[in-house]
Short mmCIF file of N, CA, C and O in Angstrom, two decimals:
data_model
loop_
_atom_site.label_atom_id
_atom_site.label_comp_id
_atom_site.label_asym_id
_atom_site.label_seq_id
_atom_site.Cartn_x
_atom_site.Cartn_y
_atom_site.Cartn_z
N GLY A 1 -23.57 8.23 -6.89
CA GLY A 1 -24.22 6.98 -6.69
C GLY A 1 -23.86 5.96 -7.73
O GLY A 1 -23.12 6.21 -8.68
N GLY A 2 -24.37 4.79 -7.52
CA GLY A 2 -24.10 3.69 -8.43
C GLY A 2 -22.92 2.87 -7.96
O GLY A 2 -22.28 3.16 -6.98
N ALA A 3 -22.63 1.82 -8.70
CA ALA A 3 -21.54 0.91 -8.35
C ALA A 3 -20.62 0.73 -9.54
O ALA A 3 -21.00 0.98 -10.69
N VAL A 4 -19.41 0.30 -9.25
CA VAL A 4 -18.45 -0.06 -10.29
C VAL A 4 -18.09 -1.52 -10.04
O VAL A 4 -17.62 -1.88 -8.97
N HIS A 5 -18.34 -2.37 -11.01
CA HIS A 5 -18.04 -3.78 -10.89
C HIS A 5 -16.62 -4.05 -11.35
O HIS A 5 -16.12 -3.40 -12.27
N HIS A 6 -15.98 -5.01 -10.71
CA HIS A 6 -14.59 -5.32 -11.05
C HIS A 6 -14.40 -5.60 -12.53
O HIS A 6 -13.38 -5.20 -13.11
N ASP A 7 -15.35 -6.26 -13.13
CA ASP A 7 -15.23 -6.58 -14.56
C ASP A 7 -15.10 -5.34 -15.43
O ASP A 7 -14.50 -5.39 -16.51
N GLN A 8 -15.65 -4.22 -14.96
CA GLN A 8 -15.55 -2.97 -15.72
C GLN A 8 -14.13 -2.41 -15.72
O GLN A 8 -13.79 -1.60 -16.57
N LEU A 9 -13.30 -2.84 -14.77
CA LEU A 9 -11.96 -2.27 -14.61
C LEU A 9 -10.87 -3.07 -15.30
O LEU A 9 -9.79 -2.55 -15.54
N ILE A 10 -11.16 -4.30 -15.62
CA ILE A 10 -10.14 -5.17 -16.23
C ILE A 10 -9.77 -4.64 -17.61
O ILE A 10 -10.62 -4.44 -18.47
N GLY A 11 -8.48 -4.40 -17.79
CA GLY A 11 -7.96 -3.92 -19.06
C GLY A 11 -8.09 -2.43 -19.29
O GLY A 11 -7.67 -1.93 -20.33
N VAL A 12 -8.68 -1.70 -18.34
CA VAL A 12 -8.85 -0.25 -18.48
C VAL A 12 -7.54 0.43 -18.09
O VAL A 12 -6.91 0.08 -17.10
N GLU A 13 -7.12 1.42 -18.87
CA GLU A 13 -5.89 2.13 -18.58
C GLU A 13 -6.06 3.01 -17.34
O GLU A 13 -7.13 3.60 -17.12
N PHE A 14 -4.98 3.11 -16.53
CA PHE A 14 -5.00 4.00 -15.38
C PHE A 14 -5.23 5.43 -15.86
O PHE A 14 -4.72 5.85 -16.88
N GLY A 15 -6.05 6.16 -15.12
CA GLY A 15 -6.40 7.53 -15.47
C GLY A 15 -7.70 7.63 -16.24
O GLY A 15 -8.22 8.73 -16.43
N SER A 16 -8.23 6.49 -16.69
CA SER A 16 -9.48 6.49 -17.44
C SER A 16 -10.67 6.76 -16.53
O SER A 16 -10.63 6.50 -15.34
N LYS A 17 -11.74 7.27 -17.13
CA LYS A 17 -13.01 7.45 -16.43
C LYS A 17 -13.88 6.22 -16.69
O LYS A 17 -13.98 5.76 -17.82
N VAL A 18 -14.50 5.71 -15.64
CA VAL A 18 -15.43 4.59 -15.76
C VAL A 18 -16.75 5.03 -15.14
O VAL A 18 -16.78 5.55 -14.02
N HIS A 19 -17.82 4.87 -15.88
CA HIS A 19 -19.14 5.27 -15.39
C HIS A 19 -19.70 4.21 -14.45
O HIS A 19 -19.48 3.01 -14.63
N THR A 20 -20.43 4.68 -13.44
CA THR A 20 -21.04 3.77 -12.48
C THR A 20 -22.29 3.14 -13.08
O THR A 20 -22.75 3.55 -14.15
N SER A 21 -22.84 2.17 -12.35
CA SER A 21 -23.97 1.40 -12.88
C SER A 21 -25.21 2.24 -13.17
O SER A 21 -25.99 1.91 -14.05
N ASN A 22 -25.38 3.37 -12.45
CA ASN A 22 -26.56 4.19 -12.72
C ASN A 22 -26.33 5.19 -13.86
O ASN A 22 -27.25 5.88 -14.27
N GLY A 23 -25.10 5.28 -14.35
CA GLY A 23 -24.78 6.16 -15.46
C GLY A 23 -24.71 7.64 -15.11
O GLY A 23 -24.41 8.46 -15.95
N LYS A 24 -24.99 7.96 -13.86
CA LYS A 24 -24.99 9.38 -13.44
C LYS A 24 -23.66 9.82 -12.85
O LYS A 24 -23.40 11.01 -12.74
N SER A 25 -22.84 8.88 -12.44
CA SER A 25 -21.57 9.20 -11.81
C SER A 25 -20.44 8.47 -12.51
O SER A 25 -20.67 7.57 -13.32
N TRP A 26 -19.21 8.84 -12.17
CA TRP A 26 -18.05 8.18 -12.74
C TRP A 26 -16.93 8.19 -11.71
O TRP A 26 -16.96 8.94 -10.74
N VAL A 27 -15.94 7.34 -11.94
CA VAL A 27 -14.74 7.29 -11.10
C VAL A 27 -13.53 7.26 -12.01
O VAL A 27 -13.62 6.86 -13.17
N HIS A 28 -12.41 7.72 -11.49
CA HIS A 28 -11.14 7.59 -12.21
C HIS A 28 -10.47 6.30 -11.76
O HIS A 28 -10.46 5.98 -10.57
N VAL A 29 -9.90 5.57 -12.68
CA VAL A 29 -9.15 4.36 -12.36
C VAL A 29 -7.72 4.80 -12.05
O VAL A 29 -7.03 5.34 -12.91
N LEU A 30 -7.32 4.60 -10.80
CA LEU A 30 -6.01 5.05 -10.35
C LEU A 30 -5.02 3.90 -10.22
O LEU A 30 -5.39 2.80 -9.83
N HIS A 31 -3.77 4.18 -10.53
CA HIS A 31 -2.70 3.20 -10.33
C HIS A 31 -2.53 3.03 -8.82
O HIS A 31 -2.48 4.01 -8.09
N PRO A 32 -2.46 1.80 -8.34
CA PRO A 32 -2.29 1.61 -6.89
C PRO A 32 -0.92 2.11 -6.44
O PRO A 32 0.10 1.74 -7.00
N THR A 33 -0.92 2.97 -5.45
CA THR A 33 0.32 3.51 -4.89
C THR A 33 0.35 3.20 -3.40
O THR A 33 -0.69 2.88 -2.81
N PRO A 34 1.51 3.31 -2.77
CA PRO A 34 1.54 3.10 -1.32
C PRO A 34 0.60 4.03 -0.57
O PRO A 34 0.00 3.65 0.42
N GLU A 35 0.43 5.25 -1.08
CA GLU A 35 -0.45 6.20 -0.42
C GLU A 35 -1.91 5.74 -0.47
O GLU A 35 -2.62 5.78 0.54
N LEU A 36 -2.36 5.30 -1.65
CA LEU A 36 -3.73 4.80 -1.77
C LEU A 36 -3.91 3.51 -0.97
O LEU A 36 -4.93 3.30 -0.33
N TRP A 37 -2.90 2.66 -1.03
CA TRP A 37 -2.95 1.40 -0.30
C TRP A 37 -3.09 1.64 1.20
O TRP A 37 -3.88 1.01 1.89
N THR A 38 -2.33 2.61 1.72
CA THR A 38 -2.38 2.95 3.15
C THR A 38 -3.77 3.43 3.54
O THR A 38 -4.29 3.05 4.59
N LEU A 39 -4.39 4.25 2.70
CA LEU A 39 -5.72 4.75 3.02
C LEU A 39 -6.78 3.65 3.04
O LEU A 39 -7.79 3.77 3.73
N CYS A 40 -6.55 2.58 2.28
CA CYS A 40 -7.54 1.50 2.18
C CYS A 40 -7.33 0.36 3.18
O CYS A 40 -8.16 -0.52 3.28
N LEU A 41 -6.23 0.39 3.91
CA LEU A 41 -5.93 -0.70 4.83
C LEU A 41 -6.89 -0.74 6.01
O LEU A 41 -7.27 0.31 6.54
N PRO A 42 -7.24 -1.94 6.45
CA PRO A 42 -7.97 -2.03 7.72
C PRO A 42 -7.00 -1.63 8.84
O PRO A 42 -5.83 -1.98 8.79
N HIS A 43 -7.46 -0.91 9.81
CA HIS A 43 -6.60 -0.39 10.87
C HIS A 43 -6.49 -1.39 12.02
O HIS A 43 -7.08 -1.21 13.07
N ARG A 44 -5.70 -2.44 11.80
CA ARG A 44 -5.47 -3.45 12.83
C ARG A 44 -4.48 -2.95 13.87
O ARG A 44 -4.43 -3.44 14.97
N THR A 45 -3.64 -2.02 13.50
CA THR A 45 -2.60 -1.49 14.37
C THR A 45 -2.54 0.02 14.18
O THR A 45 -3.22 0.56 13.31
N GLN A 46 -1.72 0.69 14.96
CA GLN A 46 -1.51 2.13 14.75
C GLN A 46 -0.84 2.28 13.39
O GLN A 46 0.18 1.67 13.13
N ILE A 47 -1.43 3.08 12.55
CA ILE A 47 -0.94 3.19 11.17
C ILE A 47 -0.27 4.55 10.96
O ILE A 47 -0.68 5.55 11.54
N LEU A 48 0.78 4.55 10.15
CA LEU A 48 1.44 5.79 9.76
C LEU A 48 0.89 6.20 8.40
O LEU A 48 0.73 5.36 7.52
N TYR A 49 0.62 7.48 8.25
CA TYR A 49 0.12 8.00 6.98
C TYR A 49 1.26 8.65 6.20
O TYR A 49 2.38 8.81 6.71
N SER A 50 0.99 9.04 4.99
CA SER A 50 2.01 9.52 4.06
C SER A 50 2.88 10.63 4.62
O SER A 50 4.10 10.62 4.42
N THR A 51 2.29 11.58 5.34
CA THR A 51 3.10 12.68 5.88
C THR A 51 4.10 12.16 6.90
O THR A 51 5.27 12.59 6.91
N ASP A 52 3.68 11.24 7.77
CA ASP A 52 4.59 10.66 8.76
C ASP A 52 5.65 9.80 8.09
O ASP A 52 6.82 9.83 8.46
N ILE A 53 5.22 9.01 7.12
CA ILE A 53 6.14 8.12 6.41
C ILE A 53 7.21 8.92 5.69
O ILE A 53 8.39 8.55 5.72
N SER A 54 6.83 10.03 5.07
CA SER A 54 7.83 10.83 4.35
C SER A 54 8.86 11.41 5.32
O SER A 54 10.05 11.47 5.00
N LEU A 55 8.44 11.79 6.53
CA LEU A 55 9.37 12.29 7.53
C LEU A 55 10.33 11.18 7.97
O LEU A 55 11.54 11.41 8.08
N VAL A 56 9.80 9.98 8.20
CA VAL A 56 10.63 8.85 8.61
C VAL A 56 11.68 8.55 7.54
O VAL A 56 12.87 8.42 7.84
N THR A 57 11.26 8.44 6.29
CA THR A 57 12.20 8.10 5.22
C THR A 57 13.24 9.20 5.03
O THR A 57 14.41 8.92 4.78
N MET A 58 12.84 10.45 5.20
CA MET A 58 13.78 11.55 5.05
C MET A 58 14.79 11.56 6.20
O MET A 58 16.00 11.68 5.98
N GLN A 59 14.30 11.42 7.43
CA GLN A 59 15.19 11.44 8.59
C GLN A 59 16.18 10.27 8.57
O GLN A 59 17.30 10.40 9.04
N LEU A 60 15.76 9.14 8.04
CA LEU A 60 16.65 7.99 7.94
C LEU A 60 17.59 8.07 6.73
O LEU A 60 18.51 7.28 6.61
N GLY A 61 17.32 9.01 5.84
CA GLY A 61 18.16 9.16 4.65
C GLY A 61 18.10 7.95 3.73
O GLY A 61 19.09 7.58 3.11
N LEU A 62 16.91 7.36 3.63
CA LEU A 62 16.76 6.16 2.81
C LEU A 62 16.88 6.48 1.33
O LEU A 62 16.42 7.52 0.86
N ARG A 63 17.50 5.55 0.64
CA ARG A 63 17.68 5.67 -0.81
C ARG A 63 17.83 4.27 -1.39
O ARG A 63 17.99 3.32 -0.63
N PRO A 64 17.77 4.14 -2.70
CA PRO A 64 17.97 2.81 -3.29
C PRO A 64 19.27 2.20 -2.78
O PRO A 64 20.31 2.87 -2.73
N GLY A 65 19.18 0.96 -2.35
CA GLY A 65 20.35 0.26 -1.83
C GLY A 65 20.42 0.22 -0.31
O GLY A 65 21.22 -0.53 0.25
N SER A 66 19.61 1.03 0.37
CA SER A 66 19.62 1.02 1.84
C SER A 66 19.11 -0.31 2.36
O SER A 66 18.28 -0.97 1.73
N VAL A 67 19.61 -0.68 3.53
CA VAL A 67 19.13 -1.88 4.22
C VAL A 67 18.44 -1.40 5.49
O VAL A 67 19.00 -0.62 6.26
N VAL A 68 17.20 -1.85 5.69
CA VAL A 68 16.38 -1.38 6.80
C VAL A 68 15.90 -2.57 7.62
O VAL A 68 15.48 -3.58 7.06
N CYS A 69 15.94 -2.42 8.94
CA CYS A 69 15.37 -3.41 9.85
C CYS A 69 14.18 -2.75 10.54
O CYS A 69 14.35 -1.74 11.23
N GLU A 70 13.00 -3.27 10.33
CA GLU A 70 11.77 -2.72 10.89
C GLU A 70 11.26 -3.66 11.98
O GLU A 70 11.11 -4.85 11.76
N CYS A 71 10.99 -3.11 13.14
CA CYS A 71 10.45 -3.91 14.25
C CYS A 71 8.97 -3.62 14.39
O CYS A 71 8.58 -2.53 14.77
N GLY A 72 8.15 -4.58 14.02
CA GLY A 72 6.70 -4.41 14.08
C GLY A 72 6.14 -4.08 12.71
O GLY A 72 5.95 -2.93 12.36
N THR A 73 5.88 -5.09 11.91
CA THR A 73 5.34 -4.90 10.56
C THR A 73 3.95 -4.28 10.61
O THR A 73 3.62 -3.44 9.78
N GLY A 74 3.15 -4.70 11.59
CA GLY A 74 1.79 -4.16 11.75
C GLY A 74 0.98 -4.35 10.49
O GLY A 74 0.90 -5.44 9.93
N SER A 75 0.38 -3.28 10.01
CA SER A 75 -0.47 -3.33 8.82
C SER A 75 0.34 -3.44 7.54
O SER A 75 -0.18 -3.81 6.51
N GLY A 76 1.61 -3.09 7.60
CA GLY A 76 2.45 -3.13 6.41
C GLY A 76 2.52 -1.80 5.68
O GLY A 76 3.19 -1.67 4.67
N SER A 77 1.85 -0.79 6.20
CA SER A 77 1.82 0.52 5.55
C SER A 77 3.23 1.12 5.44
O SER A 77 3.65 1.53 4.35
N LEU A 78 3.94 1.17 6.55
CA LEU A 78 5.31 1.70 6.52
C LEU A 78 6.21 0.78 5.71
O LEU A 78 7.03 1.26 4.92
N SER A 79 6.06 -0.53 5.87
CA SER A 79 6.89 -1.49 5.13
C SER A 79 6.79 -1.24 3.63
O SER A 79 7.80 -1.24 2.92
N HIS A 80 5.58 -1.05 3.16
CA HIS A 80 5.32 -0.83 1.74
C HIS A 80 6.07 0.41 1.24
O HIS A 80 6.72 0.37 0.19
N ALA A 81 6.00 1.48 2.00
CA ALA A 81 6.68 2.71 1.60
C ALA A 81 8.19 2.58 1.70
O ALA A 81 8.92 3.11 0.87
N LEU A 82 8.67 1.86 2.73
CA LEU A 82 10.11 1.66 2.88
C LEU A 82 10.68 0.90 1.68
O LEU A 82 11.73 1.27 1.14
N VAL A 83 9.97 -0.14 1.27
CA VAL A 83 10.43 -0.93 0.12
C VAL A 83 10.52 -0.05 -1.12
O VAL A 83 11.48 -0.14 -1.88
N ARG A 84 9.54 0.80 -1.32
CA ARG A 84 9.57 1.68 -2.49
C ARG A 84 10.76 2.63 -2.41
O ARG A 84 11.39 2.93 -3.43
N SER A 85 11.10 3.09 -1.21
CA SER A 85 12.21 4.04 -1.04
C SER A 85 13.58 3.40 -1.28
O SER A 85 14.50 4.07 -1.73
N ILE A 86 13.72 2.13 -0.95
CA ILE A 86 15.03 1.49 -1.04
C ILE A 86 15.20 0.61 -2.28
O ILE A 86 16.28 0.08 -2.52
N ALA A 87 14.14 0.44 -3.04
CA ALA A 87 14.18 -0.38 -4.26
C ALA A 87 15.07 0.28 -5.30
O ALA A 87 15.26 1.49 -5.27
N PRO A 88 15.63 -0.45 -6.21
CA PRO A 88 15.49 -1.88 -6.45
C PRO A 88 16.58 -2.71 -5.78
O PRO A 88 16.49 -3.93 -5.75
N THR A 89 17.59 -2.07 -5.20
CA THR A 89 18.73 -2.84 -4.69
C THR A 89 18.79 -2.95 -3.18
O THR A 89 19.65 -3.63 -2.64
N GLY A 90 17.89 -2.27 -2.47
CA GLY A 90 17.90 -2.34 -1.01
C GLY A 90 17.19 -3.57 -0.50
O GLY A 90 16.70 -4.40 -1.27
N HIS A 91 17.14 -3.68 0.84
CA HIS A 91 16.47 -4.83 1.45
C HIS A 91 15.80 -4.39 2.75
O HIS A 91 16.39 -3.64 3.53
N LEU A 92 14.58 -4.86 2.94
CA LEU A 92 13.83 -4.60 4.17
C LEU A 92 13.72 -5.90 4.95
O LEU A 92 13.21 -6.90 4.44
N TYR A 93 14.21 -5.88 6.18
CA TYR A 93 13.99 -6.97 7.13
C TYR A 93 12.93 -6.46 8.09
O TYR A 93 13.10 -5.41 8.70
N THR A 94 11.83 -7.15 8.19
CA THR A 94 10.76 -6.71 9.07
C THR A 94 10.35 -7.84 9.99
O THR A 94 10.35 -9.01 9.59
N PHE A 95 10.03 -7.51 11.22
CA PHE A 95 9.67 -8.50 12.22
C PHE A 95 8.32 -8.16 12.82
O PHE A 95 8.05 -7.01 13.15
N GLU A 96 7.48 -9.17 12.91
CA GLU A 96 6.16 -9.01 13.54
C GLU A 96 5.91 -10.22 14.43
O GLU A 96 6.02 -11.36 13.97
N PHE A 97 5.58 -9.98 15.67
CA PHE A 97 5.34 -11.05 16.64
C PHE A 97 3.97 -11.69 16.47
O PHE A 97 3.81 -12.88 16.63
N HIS A 98 2.99 -10.90 16.10
CA HIS A 98 1.60 -11.36 16.01
C HIS A 98 1.40 -12.14 14.71
O HIS A 98 1.47 -11.58 13.62
N GLU A 99 1.13 -13.45 14.83
CA GLU A 99 1.07 -14.33 13.66
C GLU A 99 0.03 -13.89 12.63
O GLU A 99 0.28 -13.93 11.43
N GLN A 100 -1.15 -13.48 13.07
CA GLN A 100 -2.20 -13.08 12.12
C GLN A 100 -1.77 -11.86 11.31
O GLN A 100 -2.02 -11.79 10.11
N ARG A 101 -1.08 -10.91 11.94
CA ARG A 101 -0.60 -9.74 11.20
C ARG A 101 0.45 -10.14 10.17
O ARG A 101 0.51 -9.58 9.08
N VAL A 102 1.28 -11.11 10.52
CA VAL A 102 2.29 -11.61 9.58
C VAL A 102 1.61 -12.18 8.35
O VAL A 102 1.98 -11.87 7.21
N LEU A 103 0.60 -13.01 8.57
CA LEU A 103 -0.10 -13.65 7.45
C LEU A 103 -0.77 -12.62 6.55
O LEU A 103 -0.68 -12.71 5.32
N VAL A 104 -1.42 -11.63 7.15
CA VAL A 104 -2.11 -10.61 6.36
C VAL A 104 -1.10 -9.74 5.61
O VAL A 104 -1.27 -9.46 4.42
N ALA A 105 -0.02 -9.33 6.28
CA ALA A 105 1.00 -8.50 5.62
C ALA A 105 1.67 -9.27 4.50
O ALA A 105 1.91 -8.72 3.41
N ARG A 106 1.96 -10.54 4.72
CA ARG A 106 2.60 -11.36 3.69
C ARG A 106 1.67 -11.49 2.48
O ARG A 106 2.11 -11.37 1.33
N TYR A 107 0.39 -11.74 2.73
CA TYR A 107 -0.58 -11.86 1.65
C TYR A 107 -0.69 -10.54 0.88
O TYR A 107 -0.66 -10.53 -0.36
N SER A 108 -0.78 -9.43 1.60
CA SER A 108 -0.90 -8.12 0.95
C SER A 108 0.33 -7.82 0.09
O SER A 108 0.21 -7.35 -1.03
N ALA A 109 1.51 -8.12 0.62
CA ALA A 109 2.75 -7.86 -0.13
C ALA A 109 2.84 -8.74 -1.37
O ALA A 109 3.33 -8.29 -2.41
N SER A 110 2.34 -9.97 -1.29
CA SER A 110 2.42 -10.86 -2.44
C SER A 110 1.51 -10.43 -3.57
O SER A 110 1.71 -10.81 -4.71
N ARG A 111 0.52 -9.61 -3.27
CA ARG A 111 -0.44 -9.16 -4.27
C ARG A 111 -0.02 -7.84 -4.90
O ARG A 111 -0.65 -7.35 -5.81
N ASP A 112 1.02 -7.22 -4.37
CA ASP A 112 1.42 -5.89 -4.82
C ASP A 112 2.55 -5.97 -5.83
O ASP A 112 3.46 -6.76 -5.68
N ASP A 113 2.50 -5.11 -6.84
CA ASP A 113 3.58 -5.09 -7.84
C ASP A 113 4.31 -3.76 -7.87
O ASP A 113 4.98 -3.44 -8.82
N ASN A 114 4.17 -2.95 -6.83
CA ASN A 114 4.85 -1.64 -6.79
C ASN A 114 6.14 -1.75 -6.04
O ASN A 114 6.28 -2.02 -4.96
#
């Protein structure tokens, strides 16, 4: 129980324990990863999870420097993992027809530093 306020997390090292407002519980501060990001996404579209994403990246033989064309950005879950697989020299071209999904995916990507 209890809550963790954003102010409690600013400047805290990843892996640290932060106690909740009631002092009875605690949480670990985790570094944001594509896996955690995927679990927290609103499910606007059919989403791929880490096990599926790892199969896709393996079957495609993705590595740094690969160029990928993705049709249907959707939630951006797969896009996020693809970028991590092909970074730092690869490039992801992704296409999404639905304007609202484009705006949300673009906003989410602009906030991410992984």
